[in-house]
Amino acid sequence: MIEVQLTAVALVLEVLGGRSLSTVLASAKTAGAGLSASAKLSGSDWGAIQDVAYGVFRRLRFLRAVLAQLLSKPLIDDDIEALLLVSLYQLESTRAAPHAVVNDAVEACVRLRKTSAKGLVNAVLRAFLRRRGEVLAGAGNIDATRLSYPDWWIDVLKLAYPDCYAEILEAGNAHPPMTLRVNQRLISRDAYHAMLRDNGIASEAASQSALILERPVAVERLPGFNDGLVSVQDLTAQYAAPLLDAGDGSRVLDACSAPGGKCAHLLELADVDVTAIDNASERLQRVQATLDRLRLRARLVCADAADVEQWWDGVAFDRILLDAPCTASGIVRRHPDIKWLRRPEDIAGLAAQQARLLSALWQTLSAGGKLLYATCSIFPAENQAQIAAFLQAHPDARWSLPAIAGVRDLQGQILPDSRHDGFFYALLQKI
């Protein structure tokens, strides 16, 4: 267990230093961050590491409030703070044996070359075990601490959604479901549902192409995954391709395409001519890998989508999907580190980038064509306000988004719930 603990500590420190959790986790699996030279971790060990690291960032503010009650003075050592946060999460939220968590944390001080902190770490964790109910209640009696978000984030949502902001925040702290998109070029949804059942994997239908698993599984367990029968994609993201409604023969632009899930879905639904653009070659490699696995083809272009003179051939597109860069505030349950890496000033910067992309790509759309603007954000400045400003500046644009069955939809804003991530869609038609 000590290797799990130490690796989780290393990940937490890197994220607190400004790196994304998904990036450092992938790097750790390759490089063995935090491990001794002789240590080898199993798949279940890495699952435990991921659970702890993600759990710490889901509950970071709460865990820090718990820790503050157990200290006589603030900690000034980042390594020991990370170790205590990891250990407190293990004690509160996992099935790890308490004595093993405490003993390993004390031993971890030696491995971290912080031997002088052994007594403090032991005392803090044993005090938590003795006073557990008291300190958990003390940390949870303030909404902001219990919900575990920065104050500015809570304030934005309170203003935008005064009647349901707490529900939104709580949904962002839940574990996300694992949702599949069936490649209906190769197999029907119902046939794949039966295939899952035959392999001991329970699921339920959620849309024409979506199945939600009762419990997440490794992709290696999904029958036919390597043969392109199925992809992992959130239910809300699966609404994009049907909303764009690109028929056979359509010329389609997928802007900001990586990692390629929506691009692939477009190609699964119709025989369309897709140009997929992203501004990073390594991200385009992920798009190509996705298409290859699903036996699909698209034209891939590495460019700044807003710099149309660099890449556009002058032939208008019938459909455009703009999956715009955003704060990702609607998918924090999948990426809880976002809550702590984002800053309030990021919203304005991203909104400016989104406006630039919208205006540039609009000129490449044919008369009568449709552009679907999408973000995985729940902040109005990136969504409703962005589209309102665009419509005011472009009298040839008309809002044409249809209702999405079974979704709590606030003018294109889908709020997170047990099935859905937070997303925004605006379908704009050129008149």
PDB file of N, CA and C in Angstrom, residues 306 322 324 351-363 371-373 382-383 386-387 390 394 426 428:
ATOM      1  N   ALA A 306      -9.369  29.139 -36.546  1.00  0.00           N
ATOM      2  CA  ALA A 306      -9.799  30.521 -36.751  1.00  0.00           C
ATOM      3  C   ALA A 306      -9.016  31.223 -37.852  1.00  0.00           C
ATOM      4  N   LEU A 322     -18.400  23.095 -34.077  1.00  0.00           N
ATOM      5  CA  LEU A 322     -17.377  23.841 -33.341  1.00  0.00           C
ATOM      6  C   LEU A 322     -17.444  23.412 -31.877  1.00  0.00           C
ATOM      7  N   ALA A 324     -15.877  24.039 -29.010  1.00  0.00           N
ATOM      8  CA  ALA A 324     -14.966  25.132 -28.679  1.00  0.00           C
ATOM      9  C   ALA A 324     -14.169  24.882 -27.403  1.00  0.00           C
ATOM     10  N   ALA A 351     -13.705  32.985 -23.522  1.00  0.00           N
ATOM     11  CA  ALA A 351     -14.837  33.558 -24.255  1.00  0.00           C
ATOM     12  C   ALA A 351     -14.354  34.341 -25.471  1.00  0.00           C
ATOM     13  N   ALA A 352     -13.239  35.053 -25.332  1.00  0.00           N
ATOM     14  CA  ALA A 352     -12.682  35.784 -26.469  1.00  0.00           C
ATOM     15  C   ALA A 352     -12.222  34.824 -27.562  1.00  0.00           C
ATOM     16  N   GLN A 353     -11.614  33.720 -27.157  1.00  0.00           N
ATOM     17  CA  GLN A 353     -11.169  32.710 -28.112  1.00  0.00           C
ATOM     18  C   GLN A 353     -12.365  32.072 -28.827  1.00  0.00           C
ATOM     19  N   GLN A 354     -13.417  31.803 -28.091  1.00  0.00           N
ATOM     20  CA  GLN A 354     -14.628  31.220 -28.680  1.00  0.00           C
ATOM     21  C   GLN A 354     -15.253  32.174 -29.697  1.00  0.00           C
ATOM     22  N   ALA A 355     -15.316  33.466 -29.354  1.00  0.00           N
ATOM     23  CA  ALA A 355     -15.904  34.454 -30.263  1.00  0.00           C
ATOM     24  C   ALA A 355     -15.098  34.547 -31.554  1.00  0.00           C
ATOM     25  N   ARG A 356     -13.784  34.479 -31.428  1.00  0.00           N
ATOM     26  CA  ARG A 356     -12.909  34.521 -32.619  1.00  0.00           C
ATOM     27  C   ARG A 356     -13.178  33.327 -33.531  1.00  0.00           C
ATOM     28  N   LEU A 357     -13.315  32.143 -32.945  1.00  0.00           N
ATOM     29  CA  LEU A 357     -13.585  30.944 -33.731  1.00  0.00           C
ATOM     30  C   LEU A 357     -14.957  31.022 -34.405  1.00  0.00           C
ATOM     31  N   LEU A 358     -15.959  31.440 -33.670  1.00  0.00           N
ATOM     32  CA  LEU A 358     -17.309  31.542 -34.231  1.00  0.00           C
ATOM     33  C   LEU A 358     -17.345  32.462 -35.445  1.00  0.00           C
ATOM     34  N   SER A 359     -16.793  33.649 -35.301  1.00  0.00           N
ATOM     35  CA  SER A 359     -16.831  34.621 -36.393  1.00  0.00           C
ATOM     36  C   SER A 359     -16.043  34.151 -37.602  1.00  0.00           C
ATOM     37  N   ALA A 360     -14.897  33.518 -37.361  1.00  0.00           N
ATOM     38  CA  ALA A 360     -14.063  33.060 -38.470  1.00  0.00           C
ATOM     39  C   ALA A 360     -14.733  31.912 -39.217  1.00  0.00           C
ATOM     40  N   LEU A 361     -15.285  30.948 -38.502  1.00  0.00           N
ATOM     41  CA  LEU A 361     -15.849  29.768 -39.146  1.00  0.00           C
ATOM     42  C   LEU A 361     -17.187  30.057 -39.821  1.00  0.00           C
ATOM     43  N   TRP A 362     -17.902  31.067 -39.328  1.00  0.00           N
ATOM     44  CA  TRP A 362     -19.186  31.397 -39.928  1.00  0.00           C
ATOM     45  C   TRP A 362     -19.051  31.709 -41.412  1.00  0.00           C
ATOM     46  N   GLN A 363     -17.950  32.334 -41.793  1.00  0.00           N
ATOM     47  CA  GLN A 363     -17.764  32.707 -43.197  1.00  0.00           C
ATOM     48  C   GLN A 363     -17.527  31.492 -44.094  1.00  0.00           C
ATOM     49  N   LEU A 371     -24.340  25.471 -38.171  1.00  0.00           N
ATOM     50  CA  LEU A 371     -23.166  25.390 -37.309  1.00  0.00           C
ATOM     51  C   LEU A 371     -23.633  25.025 -35.908  1.00  0.00           C
ATOM     52  N   LEU A 372     -23.057  23.972 -35.363  1.00  0.00           N
ATOM     53  CA  LEU A 372     -23.364  23.586 -33.985  1.00  0.00           C
ATOM     54  C   LEU A 372     -22.217  24.023 -33.085  1.00  0.00           C
ATOM     55  N   TYR A 373     -22.512  24.973 -32.206  1.00  0.00           N
ATOM     56  CA  TYR A 373     -21.541  25.450 -31.224  1.00  0.00           C
ATOM     57  C   TYR A 373     -21.722  24.624 -29.960  1.00  0.00           C
ATOM     58  N   GLU A 382     -19.626  31.745 -21.440  1.00  0.00           N
ATOM     59  CA  GLU A 382     -19.123  30.941 -22.555  1.00  0.00           C
ATOM     60  C   GLU A 382     -20.247  30.406 -23.431  1.00  0.00           C
ATOM     61  N   ASN A 383     -21.473  30.527 -22.965  1.00  0.00           N
ATOM     62  CA  ASN A 383     -22.581  29.838 -23.604  1.00  0.00           C
ATOM     63  C   ASN A 383     -23.682  30.797 -24.047  1.00  0.00           C
ATOM     64  N   GLN A 386     -22.391  34.206 -24.977  1.00  0.00           N
ATOM     65  CA  GLN A 386     -21.575  34.123 -26.187  1.00  0.00           C
ATOM     66  C   GLN A 386     -22.460  34.102 -27.435  1.00  0.00           C
ATOM     67  N   ILE A 387     -23.490  33.275 -27.398  1.00  0.00           N
ATOM     68  CA  ILE A 387     -24.361  33.142 -28.567  1.00  0.00           C
ATOM     69  C   ILE A 387     -25.236  34.386 -28.753  1.00  0.00           C
ATOM     70  N   PHE A 390     -23.141  36.819 -30.523  1.00  0.00           N
ATOM     71  CA  PHE A 390     -22.926  36.419 -31.916  1.00  0.00           C
ATOM     72  C   PHE A 390     -24.163  36.718 -32.764  1.00  0.00           C
ATOM     73  N   HIS A 394     -24.439  39.103 -36.089  1.00  0.00           N
ATOM     74  CA  HIS A 394     -24.595  38.388 -37.362  1.00  0.00           C
ATOM     75  C   HIS A 394     -26.094  38.227 -37.664  1.00  0.00           C
ATOM     76  N   ALA A 426     -25.662  25.167 -29.173  1.00  0.00           N
ATOM     77  CA  ALA A 426     -26.410  26.170 -29.921  1.00  0.00           C
ATOM     78  C   ALA A 426     -26.296  25.821 -31.398  1.00  0.00           C
ATOM     79  N   LEU A 428     -26.982  26.942 -35.038  1.00  0.00           N
ATOM     80  CA  LEU A 428     -27.178  28.204 -35.748  1.00  0.00           C
ATOM     81  C   LEU A 428     -27.281  27.933 -37.246  1.00  0.00           C
TER      82      LEU A 428
END
